Short mmCIF file of C-alpha atoms in Angstrom, two decimals:
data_model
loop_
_atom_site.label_atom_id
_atom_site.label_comp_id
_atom_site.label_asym_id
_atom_site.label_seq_id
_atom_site.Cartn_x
_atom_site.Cartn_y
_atom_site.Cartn_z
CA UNK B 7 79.42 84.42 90.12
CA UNK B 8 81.48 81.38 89.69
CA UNK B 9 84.12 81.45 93.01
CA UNK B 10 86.41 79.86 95.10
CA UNK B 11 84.94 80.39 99.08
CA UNK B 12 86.87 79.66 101.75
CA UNK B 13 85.88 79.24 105.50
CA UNK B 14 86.59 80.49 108.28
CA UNK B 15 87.78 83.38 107.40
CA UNK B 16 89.54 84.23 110.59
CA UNK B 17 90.20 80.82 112.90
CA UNK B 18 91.76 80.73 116.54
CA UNK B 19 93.31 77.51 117.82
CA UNK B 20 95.00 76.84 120.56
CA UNK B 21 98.20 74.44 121.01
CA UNK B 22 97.57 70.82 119.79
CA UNK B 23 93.78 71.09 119.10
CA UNK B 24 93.10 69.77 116.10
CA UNK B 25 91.57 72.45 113.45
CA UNK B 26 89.70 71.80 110.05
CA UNK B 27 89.68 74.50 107.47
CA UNK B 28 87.60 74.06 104.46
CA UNK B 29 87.46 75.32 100.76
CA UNK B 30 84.73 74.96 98.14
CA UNK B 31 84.55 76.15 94.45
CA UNK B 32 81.61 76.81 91.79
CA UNK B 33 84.01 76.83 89.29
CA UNK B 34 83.85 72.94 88.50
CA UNK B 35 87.92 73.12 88.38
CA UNK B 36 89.45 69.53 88.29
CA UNK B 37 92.54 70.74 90.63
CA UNK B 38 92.25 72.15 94.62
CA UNK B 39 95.32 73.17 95.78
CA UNK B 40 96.46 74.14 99.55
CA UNK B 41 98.83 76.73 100.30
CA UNK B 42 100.80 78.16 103.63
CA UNK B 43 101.61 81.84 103.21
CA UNK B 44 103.52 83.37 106.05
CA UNK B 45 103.86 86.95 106.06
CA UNK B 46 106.54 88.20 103.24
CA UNK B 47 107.15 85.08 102.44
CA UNK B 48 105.77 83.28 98.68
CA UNK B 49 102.65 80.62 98.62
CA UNK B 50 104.07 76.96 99.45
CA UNK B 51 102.31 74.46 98.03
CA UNK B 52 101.37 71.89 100.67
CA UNK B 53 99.16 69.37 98.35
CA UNK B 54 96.93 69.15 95.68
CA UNK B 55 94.40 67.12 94.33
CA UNK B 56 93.39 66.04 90.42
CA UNK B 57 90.13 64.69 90.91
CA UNK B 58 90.41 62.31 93.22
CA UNK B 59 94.15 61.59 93.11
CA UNK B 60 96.15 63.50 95.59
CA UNK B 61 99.60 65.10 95.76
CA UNK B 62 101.61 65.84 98.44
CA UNK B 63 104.72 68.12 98.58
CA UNK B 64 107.82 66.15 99.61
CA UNK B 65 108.28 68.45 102.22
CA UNK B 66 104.54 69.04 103.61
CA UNK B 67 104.75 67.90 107.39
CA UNK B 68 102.64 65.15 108.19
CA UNK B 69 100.97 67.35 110.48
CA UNK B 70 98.82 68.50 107.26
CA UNK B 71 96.17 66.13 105.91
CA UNK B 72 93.73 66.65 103.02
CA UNK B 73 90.21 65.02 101.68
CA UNK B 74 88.20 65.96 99.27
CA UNK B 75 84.79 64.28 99.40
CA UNK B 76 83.82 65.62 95.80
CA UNK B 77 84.40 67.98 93.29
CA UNK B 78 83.20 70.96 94.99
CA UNK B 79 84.61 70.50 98.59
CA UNK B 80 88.38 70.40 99.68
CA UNK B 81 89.63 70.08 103.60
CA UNK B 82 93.07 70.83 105.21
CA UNK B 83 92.90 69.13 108.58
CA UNK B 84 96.11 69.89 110.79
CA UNK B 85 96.12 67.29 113.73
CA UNK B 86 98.17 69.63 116.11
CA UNK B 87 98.70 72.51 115.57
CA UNK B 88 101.87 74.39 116.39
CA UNK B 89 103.01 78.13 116.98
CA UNK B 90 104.70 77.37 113.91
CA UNK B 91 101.61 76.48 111.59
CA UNK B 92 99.97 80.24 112.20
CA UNK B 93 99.51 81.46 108.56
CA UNK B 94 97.82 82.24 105.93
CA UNK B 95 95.98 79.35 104.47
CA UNK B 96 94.88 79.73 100.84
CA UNK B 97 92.99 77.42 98.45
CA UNK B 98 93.77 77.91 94.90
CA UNK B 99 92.12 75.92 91.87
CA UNK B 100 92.53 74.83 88.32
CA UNK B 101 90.89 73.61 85.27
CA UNK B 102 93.75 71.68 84.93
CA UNK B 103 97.03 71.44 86.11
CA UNK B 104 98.31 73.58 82.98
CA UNK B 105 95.84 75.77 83.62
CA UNK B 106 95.90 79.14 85.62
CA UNK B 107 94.74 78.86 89.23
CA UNK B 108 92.29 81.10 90.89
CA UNK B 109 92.63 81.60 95.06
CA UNK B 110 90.03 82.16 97.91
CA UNK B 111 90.44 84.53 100.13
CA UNK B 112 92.17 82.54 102.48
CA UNK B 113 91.78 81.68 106.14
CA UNK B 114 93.99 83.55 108.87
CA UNK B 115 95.21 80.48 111.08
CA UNK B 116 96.05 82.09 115.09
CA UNK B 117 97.81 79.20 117.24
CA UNK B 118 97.64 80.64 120.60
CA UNK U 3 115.46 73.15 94.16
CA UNK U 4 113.33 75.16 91.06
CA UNK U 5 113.80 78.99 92.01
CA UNK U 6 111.77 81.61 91.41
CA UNK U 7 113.30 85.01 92.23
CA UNK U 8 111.80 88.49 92.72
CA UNK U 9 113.56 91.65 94.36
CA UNK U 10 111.19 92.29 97.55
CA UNK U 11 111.41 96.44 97.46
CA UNK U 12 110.12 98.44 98.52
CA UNK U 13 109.80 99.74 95.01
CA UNK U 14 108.04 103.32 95.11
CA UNK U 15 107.24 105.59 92.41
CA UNK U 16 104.73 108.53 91.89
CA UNK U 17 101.57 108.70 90.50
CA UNK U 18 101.27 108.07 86.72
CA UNK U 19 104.96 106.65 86.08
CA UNK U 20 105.65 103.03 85.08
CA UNK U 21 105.95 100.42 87.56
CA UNK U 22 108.51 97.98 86.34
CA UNK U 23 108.89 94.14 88.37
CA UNK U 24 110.98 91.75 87.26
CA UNK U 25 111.58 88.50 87.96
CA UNK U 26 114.09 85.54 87.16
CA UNK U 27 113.92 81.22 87.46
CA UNK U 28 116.22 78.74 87.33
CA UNK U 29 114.09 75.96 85.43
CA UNK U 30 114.91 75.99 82.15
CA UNK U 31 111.61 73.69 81.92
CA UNK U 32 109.18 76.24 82.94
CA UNK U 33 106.63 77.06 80.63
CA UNK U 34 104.06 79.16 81.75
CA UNK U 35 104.27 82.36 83.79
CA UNK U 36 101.91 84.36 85.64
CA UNK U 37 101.29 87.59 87.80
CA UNK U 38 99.46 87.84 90.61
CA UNK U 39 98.75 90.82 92.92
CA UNK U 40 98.34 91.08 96.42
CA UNK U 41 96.96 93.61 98.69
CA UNK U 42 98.19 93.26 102.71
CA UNK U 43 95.76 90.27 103.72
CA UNK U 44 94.08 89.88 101.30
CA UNK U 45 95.04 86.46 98.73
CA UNK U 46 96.65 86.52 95.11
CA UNK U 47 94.44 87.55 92.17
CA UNK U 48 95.80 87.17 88.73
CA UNK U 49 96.45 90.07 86.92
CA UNK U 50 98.32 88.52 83.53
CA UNK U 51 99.69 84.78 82.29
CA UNK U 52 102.34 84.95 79.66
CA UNK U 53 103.22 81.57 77.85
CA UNK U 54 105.32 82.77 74.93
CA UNK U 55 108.31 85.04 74.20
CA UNK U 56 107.64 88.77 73.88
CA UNK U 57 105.17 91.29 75.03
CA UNK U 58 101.31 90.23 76.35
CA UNK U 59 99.28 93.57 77.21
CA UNK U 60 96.37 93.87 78.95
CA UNK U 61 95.31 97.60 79.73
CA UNK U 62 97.74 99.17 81.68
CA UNK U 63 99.55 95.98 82.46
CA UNK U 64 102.42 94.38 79.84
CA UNK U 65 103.99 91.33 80.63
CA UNK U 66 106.94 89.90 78.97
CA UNK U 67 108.98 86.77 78.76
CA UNK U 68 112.47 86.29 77.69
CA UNK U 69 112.68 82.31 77.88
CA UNK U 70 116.30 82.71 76.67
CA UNK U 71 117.53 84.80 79.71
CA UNK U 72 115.24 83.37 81.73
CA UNK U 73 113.40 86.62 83.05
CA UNK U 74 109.70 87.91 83.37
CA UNK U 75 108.37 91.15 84.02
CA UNK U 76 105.44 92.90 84.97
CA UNK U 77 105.18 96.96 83.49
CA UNK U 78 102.33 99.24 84.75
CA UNK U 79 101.55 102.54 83.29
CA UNK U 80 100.44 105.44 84.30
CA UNK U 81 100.52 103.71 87.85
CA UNK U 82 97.53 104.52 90.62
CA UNK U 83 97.45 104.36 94.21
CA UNK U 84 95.65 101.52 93.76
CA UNK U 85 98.22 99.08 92.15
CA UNK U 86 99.66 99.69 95.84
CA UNK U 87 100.22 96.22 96.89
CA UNK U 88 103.01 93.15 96.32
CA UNK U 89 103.06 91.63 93.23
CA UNK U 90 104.07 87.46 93.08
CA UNK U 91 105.30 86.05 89.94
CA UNK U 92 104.80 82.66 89.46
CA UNK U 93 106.68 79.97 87.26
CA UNK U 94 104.79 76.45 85.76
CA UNK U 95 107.33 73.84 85.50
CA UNK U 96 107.37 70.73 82.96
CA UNK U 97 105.50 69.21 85.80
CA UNK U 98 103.21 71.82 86.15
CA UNK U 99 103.94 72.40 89.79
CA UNK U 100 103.45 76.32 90.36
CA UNK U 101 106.78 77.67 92.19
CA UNK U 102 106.03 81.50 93.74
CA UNK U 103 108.49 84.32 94.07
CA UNK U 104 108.27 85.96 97.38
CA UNK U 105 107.05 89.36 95.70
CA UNK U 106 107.82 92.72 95.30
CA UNK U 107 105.58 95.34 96.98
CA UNK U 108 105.24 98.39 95.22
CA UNK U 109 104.08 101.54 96.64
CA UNK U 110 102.50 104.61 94.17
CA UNK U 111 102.32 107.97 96.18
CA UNK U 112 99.87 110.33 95.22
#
């Protein structure tokens, strides 16, 4: 089945040590998306990328990078992590950007 | 900054009754609408997308759009324990950026 597969599921960090999270898709989308979900709180969008062109939020701390090496593979690399940064990290994707988008399961980020 | 507004809830009601969630936005510009649902950690899953004004229904789920008053919402019938969960409605802008609602968790008792 065509999917969006995210990994870890679960990650542990602790204070200021660097942590990649990763996100691939079989569903040959053109758009990968990153969100930070908090609890009770909506998706915020942190940055996208069409093809190879990437989007960032006005607002995403530049504590957040991206890369996506090719079509399949998207990374959110946060350089140091704060108690502030444990969420839910979800990776969403798109045929286009007009399109629906579909979500992984998302990675549980702990900052210990 | 482009709002997308749900009531949170709780919202309970019993077995086999409809579910109603609405939601309002405050860009004239958006386009495209869409409901997601999602279960305590676990990650959105769309249920419905709704593009024009009117009623969309998909099973048990109807989703409608009044572009005019600016409002979506999301009916289930005969609701199941299983539609337990909070339900995000989502807004498309002219830009296509996707703005979330913070959800509305609904709970169905037996």
């Amino acid at each position: 089945d065509a999917m969006v597969i995210q990994n870890p599921r679960y990650q542990v960090t602790q204070f200021g040590k660097p942590v990649t999270l990763s996100c691939s898709q079989t569903l040959n989308h053109n758009v990968m998306y990153w969100y930070q979900q908090k609890s009770s709180q909506a998706p915020k969008l942190l940055f996208h990328y069409y093809d190879k062109d990437f989007n960032n939020e006005a607002d995403t701390p530049d504590n957040f990078q991206s890369r996506r090496p090719n079509t399949s593979f998207c990374f959110l690399d946060i350089r140091s992590p704060g108690l502030g940064d444990a969420a839910m990290y979800l990776c969403a994707t798109s045929l286009t950007k007009n399109y629906e988008q579909y979500f992984g399961p998302g990675t549980r980020l702990t900052v210990t | 900054q482009k709002e997308v507004e749900q009531n949170s809830g709780p919202l309970s009601v019993p077995e086999g009754a409809i579910a109603s969630l609405n939601c309002t936005y405050s860009d004239r510009g958006s386009q495209s609408f869409f409901w997601y649902r999602q279960y305590s950690g676990k990650s959105p899953e769309l249920i419905m997308s709704i593009y024009s004004n009117g009623d969309k229904e998909d099973g048990r789920f109807t989703a409608q759009l009044n572009k005019a008053s600016q409002y979506v919402s999301l009916l289930i019938r005969d609701s199941q324990p299983s539609d337990s969960a909070t339900y995000l409605c989502a807004g498309k802008d002219n830009n296509n950026d996707m703005r979330f609602g913070a959800g509305t968790r609904l709970t169905v008792k037996p």
